[in-house]
């Protein structure tokens, strides 16, 4: 328990549940072991050649291959080859399994299990109460073998053809309780069922119900006293308080005829303001008809909008054409003369005639000497600070001048 508390962090409920499950398994395995030993009339969990001191209580464990094992592991090891189960079946009915394979080969041991399962099913054990031989042979399904042994005990107690009075295990299968009813009993039951259950009867036992003598889709209408097939008050609407004119005209234009809208003439809405405003008959058509009606002349004349300020400002007739016509009109001379904008400050500032050309012309004019001299900008502080001649070159020259060693 102390180890369980340390492992589960104090979760004793899981430890108790696991302990109870192991206790139930231990009890079931012990009962199966006892049942098989009674059938075989010999103890099962013993080791050939072992002394009495080596034999352990089967509820604690036995020596198997020189190692102590729990009882259920030992039981699984003994049932693995199927020999014990086949011998138990032969103990119930001698010779029911004619040949029991005691070979160590796996397929021979599987044959023993298949024979035992066939005998169980022939004695009335359902297939889902049997076990899987492959799982048992691998030691993974011992619980299903225990259930199969309990099912064997139930079949021995329930199957009267076996006429078994020897040891059993568990409880018998439930027997079928067949009931035979007479024809009169079945007839009474049908009459009772036709009268309806309490739920279907509803309030019929406390409220009077008239017998239904009318059928059909209008039966409810007739029972309610709604009269014949005349229109109901809801359907009649306001016909009882408002005068209705009999309909004598039909057709899509009937409403138009009743309201006095006349023939196919244009309606008041369509006429618009034609009754209060004069409209001139349209005698001219075409895209320029509107222009002609407003008196703007023919299509060859320029409109007032197009004339602009020509009526108030003098316009000189255009006699010169070309890209320089505007320049000529402004009086700026011919195309070879330089404009006032291009002249710039030439009239107020003296300009020296250009007699030198080349990329160094500006430098020459500024008096900075020839191209071999260093400019004032390039001279820097050489005129005010002493400069030592460079006698060393290389990436370490600065380091050597600073005196930081070789």
Coordinates of C-alpha atoms in Angstrom, one line a residue:
X1 CA 0.0 0.0 0.0
X2 CA 2.9 2.4 0.7
X3 CA 4.4 1.7 -2.7
X4 CA 0.9 2.3 -4.3
X5 CA 0.6 5.6 -2.5
X6 CA 4.0 6.7 -3.7
X7 CA 3.3 5.6 -7.3
X8 CA -0.2 7.0 -7.6
X9 CA 0.3 10.1 -5.6
X10 CA -2.0 8.9 -2.8
X11 CA -4.7 7.6 -5.2
X12 CA -5.8 4.7 -3.1
X13 CA -9.0 4.3 -5.0
X14 CA -7.2 3.0 -8.1
X15 CA -5.1 0.7 -5.9
X16 CA -8.1 -0.7 -4.2
X17 CA -10.0 -1.2 -7.5
X18 CA -7.0 -3.0 -9.0
X19 CA -6.6 -5.1 -5.8
X20 CA -10.3 -6.1 -5.8
X21 CA -10.1 -7.1 -9.5
X22 CA -7.0 -9.2 -8.8
X23 CA -8.8 -10.8 -5.9
X24 CA -11.8 -11.7 -8.0
X25 CA -9.5 -13.1 -10.7
X26 CA -7.7 -15.1 -8.0
X27 CA -11.0 -16.5 -6.7
X28 CA -12.2 -17.4 -10.2
X29 CA -9.0 -19.1 -11.1
X30 CA -9.0 -21.0 -7.9
X31 CA -12.6 -22.3 -8.6
X32 CA -11.7 -23.3 -12.1
X33 CA -8.6 -25.1 -10.8
X34 CA -10.6 -27.0 -8.2
X35 CA -13.3 -27.9 -10.8
X36 CA -10.7 -29.3 -13.2
X37 CA -8.9 -31.2 -10.4
X38 CA -12.2 -32.8 -9.3
X39 CA -12.9 -33.9 -12.9
X40 CA -9.4 -35.3 -13.4
X41 CA -9.3 -36.7 -9.8
X42 CA -5.7 -35.4 -9.4
X43 CA -3.9 -32.1 -8.5
X44 CA -2.9 -30.0 -11.4
X45 CA -0.4 -27.4 -10.1
X46 CA 2.5 -29.8 -9.1
X47 CA 6.0 -30.3 -10.5
X48 CA 7.2 -33.7 -11.3
X49 CA 10.2 -34.6 -9.1
X50 CA 9.8 -31.6 -6.8
X51 CA 10.0 -32.1 -3.0
X52 CA 7.2 -31.1 -0.7
X53 CA 9.1 -28.0 0.4
X54 CA 9.1 -26.8 -3.2
X55 CA 5.3 -27.1 -3.5
X56 CA 3.6 -23.7 -2.9
X57 CA 0.1 -22.9 -2.1
X58 CA -1.7 -22.4 -5.5
X59 CA -3.2 -19.1 -4.3
X60 CA 0.3 -17.7 -3.7
X61 CA 2.3 -19.3 -6.5
X62 CA 4.2 -22.4 -7.6
X63 CA 7.6 -23.2 -9.0
X64 CA 7.6 -23.2 -12.7
X65 CA 11.0 -23.6 -14.4
X66 CA 12.6 -22.9 -11.1
X67 CA 10.8 -19.5 -10.6
X68 CA 7.9 -18.7 -8.3
X69 CA 4.8 -17.5 -10.3
X70 CA 1.3 -16.5 -9.4
X71 CA -1.4 -19.2 -9.6
X72 CA -3.1 -17.8 -12.7
X73 CA 0.2 -17.6 -14.6
X74 CA 0.8 -21.2 -13.7
X75 CA -2.7 -22.2 -14.7
X76 CA -2.2 -20.5 -18.1
X77 CA 1.0 -22.4 -18.6
X78 CA -0.7 -25.7 -17.8
X79 CA -3.7 -25.0 -20.1
X80 CA -1.6 -23.8 -23.0
X81 CA -1.2 -27.1 -24.8
X82 CA -4.9 -28.0 -24.3
X83 CA -4.2 -31.5 -22.9
X84 CA -5.8 -30.8 -19.5
X85 CA -9.0 -29.4 -21.1
X86 CA -9.3 -32.5 -23.5
X87 CA -8.8 -34.8 -20.5
X88 CA -11.5 -33.0 -18.6
X89 CA -13.9 -33.5 -21.5
X90 CA -13.1 -37.2 -21.6
X91 CA -13.7 -37.4 -17.8
X92 CA -17.3 -36.2 -18.4
X93 CA -18.0 -38.5 -21.4
X94 CA -15.2 -41.1 -21.9
X95 CA -13.9 -41.1 -25.5
X96 CA -15.6 -37.9 -26.6
X97 CA -12.2 -36.7 -27.8
X98 CA -10.6 -39.8 -29.3
X99 CA -7.0 -38.5 -29.7
X100 CA -5.3 -36.0 -27.5
X101 CA -2.1 -34.6 -28.9
X102 CA 0.7 -34.3 -26.4
X103 CA 3.2 -32.9 -28.8
X104 CA 5.1 -29.7 -28.2
X105 CA 4.3 -28.5 -31.7
X106 CA 2.1 -25.4 -31.8
X107 CA -0.3 -26.7 -34.5
X108 CA -0.9 -29.9 -32.6
X109 CA -1.7 -28.0 -29.4
X110 CA -4.1 -25.8 -31.4
X111 CA -5.9 -29.0 -32.6
X112 CA -6.5 -29.9 -28.9
X113 CA -8.2 -26.5 -28.3
X114 CA -10.3 -26.8 -31.4
X115 CA -11.5 -30.3 -30.4
X116 CA -12.4 -29.0 -26.9
X117 CA -14.3 -26.0 -28.3
X118 CA -16.3 -28.3 -30.6
X119 CA -17.3 -30.5 -27.7
X120 CA -18.4 -27.5 -25.7
X121 CA -20.7 -26.2 -28.5
X122 CA -22.2 -29.7 -29.0
X123 CA -23.1 -29.7 -25.3
X124 CA -25.0 -26.4 -25.6
X125 CA -22.3 -23.8 -24.8
X126 CA -22.9 -20.7 -27.1
X127 CA -20.0 -19.8 -29.5
X128 CA -19.6 -16.4 -27.9
X129 CA -18.9 -18.1 -24.5
X130 CA -15.9 -20.0 -26.0
X131 CA -12.4 -18.7 -26.2
X132 CA -9.9 -17.9 -28.9
X133 CA -7.3 -20.7 -29.2
X134 CA -4.7 -18.4 -30.7
X135 CA -4.9 -15.8 -27.9
X136 CA -4.8 -18.5 -25.2
X137 CA -1.7 -20.1 -26.9
X138 CA 0.0 -16.8 -26.7
X139 CA -1.0 -16.3 -23.0
X140 CA -3.2 -13.3 -23.6
X141 CA -6.7 -14.5 -23.0
X142 CA -6.9 -16.6 -19.8
X143 CA -10.0 -14.9 -18.6
X144 CA -12.0 -16.1 -21.6
X145 CA -10.9 -19.7 -20.8
X146 CA -12.1 -19.2 -17.2
X147 CA -15.5 -18.0 -18.7
X148 CA -15.6 -21.1 -21.0
X149 CA -15.1 -23.4 -17.9
X150 CA -18.0 -21.7 -16.1
X151 CA -20.1 -22.1 -19.3
X152 CA -19.1 -25.8 -19.3
X153 CA -20.4 -26.1 -15.7
X154 CA -23.7 -24.3 -16.7
X155 CA -24.2 -26.8 -19.6
X156 CA -23.6 -29.8 -17.3
X157 CA -26.3 -28.5 -15.0
X158 CA -28.8 -27.5 -17.8
X159 CA -28.4 -30.2 -20.5
X160 CA -30.5 -33.2 -19.4
X161 CA -29.1 -35.4 -22.2
X162 CA -25.7 -35.4 -20.4
X163 CA -27.3 -36.8 -17.2
X164 CA -24.3 -35.5 -15.3
X165 CA -24.2 -35.8 -11.5
X166 CA -20.5 -35.1 -10.9
X167 CA -18.7 -31.8 -10.0
X168 CA -19.9 -28.6 -11.5
X169 CA -19.0 -24.9 -11.4
X170 CA -21.1 -21.8 -11.5
X171 CA -24.9 -21.6 -12.1
X172 CA -27.0 -23.4 -14.7
X173 CA -28.4 -21.7 -17.8
X174 CA -31.8 -20.2 -17.5
X175 CA -34.5 -22.6 -18.8
X176 CA -37.1 -21.6 -21.3
X177 CA -40.5 -20.9 -19.8
X178 CA -42.8 -21.8 -22.6
X179 CA -46.5 -20.8 -22.2
X180 CA -49.3 -22.3 -24.2
X181 CA -52.5 -20.2 -24.5
X182 CA -55.8 -21.6 -25.5
X183 CA -57.8 -20.2 -28.5
X184 CA -60.3 -18.6 -26.1
X185 CA -57.6 -16.9 -24.2
X186 CA -56.1 -15.5 -27.4
X187 CA -59.5 -14.3 -28.5
X188 CA -60.1 -12.5 -25.2
X189 CA -56.7 -10.8 -25.5
X190 CA -57.5 -9.5 -29.0
X191 CA -60.8 -8.1 -27.8
X192 CA -59.1 -6.4 -24.9
X193 CA -56.5 -4.9 -27.2
X194 CA -59.1 -3.6 -29.7
X195 CA -60.8 -1.6 -27.0
X196 CA -57.8 0.6 -26.7
X197 CA -55.4 1.4 -24.0
X198 CA -56.0 4.0 -21.3
X199 CA -53.9 6.5 -23.2
X200 CA -55.8 6.0 -26.5
X201 CA -59.2 6.1 -24.7
X202 CA -58.4 9.6 -23.5
X203 CA -61.5 11.3 -21.9
X204 CA -64.0 8.9 -23.4
X205 CA -64.7 7.4 -20.0
X206 CA -65.8 10.7 -18.4
X207 CA -67.1 12.7 -21.4
X208 CA -70.1 11.8 -23.7
X209 CA -69.1 11.1 -27.2
X210 CA -71.8 11.0 -30.0
X211 CA -71.6 8.2 -32.4
X212 CA -70.1 9.1 -35.7
X213 CA -72.8 8.7 -38.4
X214 CA -71.4 11.0 -41.0
X215 CA -68.2 10.5 -42.9
X216 CA -66.3 12.4 -45.5
X217 CA -64.1 15.5 -45.7
X218 CA -67.1 17.8 -44.9
X219 CA -68.3 15.8 -41.9
X220 CA -66.8 18.2 -39.4
X221 CA -68.3 21.1 -41.3
X222 CA -71.8 19.6 -41.2
X223 CA -71.5 18.7 -37.4
X224 CA -70.6 22.3 -36.6
X225 CA -73.9 23.6 -38.0
X226 CA -72.3 25.7 -40.7
X227 CA -75.1 25.1 -43.1
X228 CA -74.8 24.2 -46.7
X229 CA -72.0 25.0 -49.1
X230 CA -72.8 28.7 -49.1
X231 CA -70.0 31.2 -48.5
X232 CA -69.2 31.7 -44.8
X233 CA -69.4 35.1 -43.1
X234 CA -65.6 35.3 -43.2
X235 CA -65.6 34.7 -46.9
X236 CA -68.4 37.2 -47.5
X237 CA -66.4 40.0 -45.9
X238 CA -68.1 43.4 -46.1
X239 CA -70.7 42.4 -48.7
X240 CA -73.4 42.7 -46.1
X241 CA -72.7 46.4 -45.3
X242 CA -71.3 47.7 -48.6
X243 CA -73.0 47.8 -51.9
X244 CA -71.5 45.7 -54.6
X245 CA -72.1 46.2 -58.3
X246 CA -72.7 43.1 -60.2
X247 CA -69.8 42.3 -62.5
X248 CA -71.0 42.4 -66.1
X249 CA -67.8 43.2 -67.9
X250 CA -64.8 40.9 -68.0
X251 CA -61.4 41.2 -69.6
X252 CA -58.1 42.9 -68.8
X253 CA -59.6 46.3 -69.4
X254 CA -62.7 45.9 -67.2
X255 CA -61.3 48.0 -64.4
X256 CA -60.4 50.7 -66.9
X257 CA -63.9 50.7 -68.3
X258 CA -65.6 50.9 -64.9
X259 CA -63.7 54.0 -63.7
X260 CA -64.6 55.9 -66.9
X261 CA -61.1 56.2 -68.2
X262 CA -62.4 56.3 -71.7
X263 CA -61.0 54.7 -74.8
X264 CA -57.5 54.3 -75.8
X265 CA -56.8 58.0 -75.5
X266 CA -53.8 59.3 -73.6
X267 CA -54.5 59.5 -69.9
X268 CA -54.3 62.7 -67.8
X269 CA -51.0 61.5 -66.4
X270 CA -49.6 60.9 -69.8
X271 CA -50.8 64.3 -71.1
X272 CA -48.9 66.1 -68.4
X273 CA -48.9 69.9 -68.8
X274 CA -50.2 69.8 -72.3
X275 CA -53.6 71.4 -71.2
X276 CA -52.0 74.4 -69.6
X277 CA -48.9 75.0 -71.7
X278 CA -48.8 75.7 -75.4
X279 CA -47.2 73.1 -77.5
X280 CA -46.0 73.8 -81.1
X281 CA -46.6 71.2 -83.7
X282 CA -43.4 69.3 -84.5
X283 CA -42.7 70.0 -88.2
X284 CA -38.9 69.6 -88.2
X285 CA -37.1 66.5 -87.3
X286 CA -33.5 65.6 -87.2
X287 CA -30.5 66.0 -84.9
X288 CA -30.5 69.8 -85.5
X289 CA -34.2 70.4 -85.1
X290 CA -33.8 71.9 -81.6
X291 CA -31.1 74.2 -82.8
X292 CA -33.3 75.4 -85.6
X293 CA -36.3 76.0 -83.3
X294 CA -34.3 78.3 -80.9
X295 CA -33.3 80.5 -83.8
X296 CA -29.6 79.8 -83.7
X297 CA -29.3 79.7 -87.4
X298 CA -28.2 76.9 -89.6
X299 CA -25.7 74.3 -88.8
X300 CA -22.9 76.2 -90.6
X301 CA -23.0 79.2 -88.3
X302 CA -21.1 79.3 -85.0
X303 CA -23.3 79.2 -81.9
X304 CA -23.2 82.0 -79.2
X305 CA -21.4 79.6 -76.9
X306 CA -18.8 78.9 -79.6
X307 CA -18.4 82.7 -80.4
X308 CA -17.3 83.3 -76.8
X309 CA -16.0 86.9 -76.4
X310 CA -15.7 87.6 -80.0
X311 CA -18.5 90.1 -79.8
X312 CA -16.8 92.3 -77.2
X313 CA -13.1 91.8 -77.9
X314 CA -11.2 92.5 -81.1
X315 CA -9.8 89.6 -82.8
X316 CA -7.1 89.8 -85.4
X317 CA -7.6 87.6 -88.4
X318 CA -5.2 84.7 -88.5
X319 CA -2.9 85.0 -91.4
X320 CA 0.2 83.2 -90.2
X321 CA 0.3 79.5 -89.5
X322 CA 3.0 77.3 -88.0
X323 CA 4.5 76.4 -84.7
X324 CA 6.2 79.9 -84.5
X325 CA 3.2 81.9 -85.4
X326 CA 2.5 82.9 -81.8
X327 CA 6.1 84.0 -81.3
X328 CA 5.8 86.1 -84.4
X329 CA 2.6 87.8 -83.3
X330 CA 4.0 88.7 -79.9
X331 CA 6.8 90.7 -81.6
X332 CA 9.7 88.6 -80.3
X333 CA 11.5 88.7 -83.6
X334 CA 12.3 85.8 -85.9
X335 CA 13.0 82.3 -84.9
X336 CA 16.7 82.9 -85.0
X337 CA 16.7 85.6 -82.3
X338 CA 17.0 84.7 -78.6
X339 CA 13.9 85.5 -76.5
X340 CA 13.8 87.8 -73.5
X341 CA 13.5 84.8 -71.2
X342 CA 16.5 83.1 -72.9
X343 CA 18.5 86.4 -72.6
X344 CA 18.1 86.3 -68.8
X345 CA 20.5 88.8 -67.1
X346 CA 22.6 89.4 -70.1
X347 CA 21.4 93.0 -70.3
X348 CA 22.3 93.9 -66.7
X349 CA 25.4 91.7 -66.0
X350 CA 28.7 91.7 -68.0
X351 CA 29.5 88.5 -69.8
X352 CA 33.0 87.6 -70.8
X353 CA 33.2 86.1 -74.3
X354 CA 33.9 82.4 -74.2
X355 CA 37.3 81.7 -75.8
X356 CA 38.2 78.5 -74.0
X357 CA 36.4 75.2 -74.2
X358 CA 36.8 71.9 -72.5
X359 CA 36.2 70.3 -69.2
X360 CA 38.9 72.5 -67.5
X361 CA 37.6 75.8 -68.9
X362 CA 35.9 76.8 -65.7
X363 CA 39.0 76.0 -63.7
X364 CA 41.1 78.1 -66.1
X365 CA 38.8 81.1 -65.8
X366 CA 38.9 80.9 -62.0
X367 CA 42.7 81.3 -62.0
X368 CA 43.4 78.1 -60.3
X369 CA 46.4 77.3 -62.4
X370 CA 47.0 74.5 -64.8
X371 CA 45.7 71.0 -64.5
X372 CA 48.9 69.9 -62.8
X373 CA 48.5 72.1 -59.8
X374 CA 46.5 70.9 -56.7
X375 CA 43.5 73.0 -56.0
X376 CA 42.9 74.9 -52.7
X377 CA 40.3 72.3 -51.8
X378 CA 42.6 69.5 -52.4
X379 CA 45.5 71.3 -50.5
X380 CA 43.4 71.2 -47.3
X381 CA 45.5 72.1 -44.2
X382 CA 48.8 71.5 -46.0
X383 CA 49.5 75.3 -46.0
X384 CA 49.2 75.6 -42.2
X385 CA 50.2 72.1 -40.9
X386 CA 53.5 70.3 -41.4
X387 CA 53.3 67.1 -43.4
X388 CA 56.0 64.5 -43.2
X389 CA 57.0 62.8 -46.4
X390 CA 55.6 59.4 -46.9
X391 CA 58.4 56.9 -46.9
X392 CA 56.5 53.8 -46.0
X393 CA 53.6 52.3 -47.7
X394 CA 51.5 49.3 -47.0
X395 CA 48.6 48.3 -44.8
X396 CA 50.8 48.6 -41.6
X397 CA 52.3 52.0 -42.5
X398 CA 50.0 53.9 -40.1
X399 CA 50.7 51.4 -37.4
X400 CA 54.5 51.9 -37.9
X401 CA 54.2 55.7 -37.9
X402 CA 52.2 55.7 -34.6
X403 CA 55.1 53.9 -33.0
X404 CA 53.2 50.8 -32.0
X405 CA 56.0 48.4 -32.7
X406 CA 57.0 46.3 -35.7

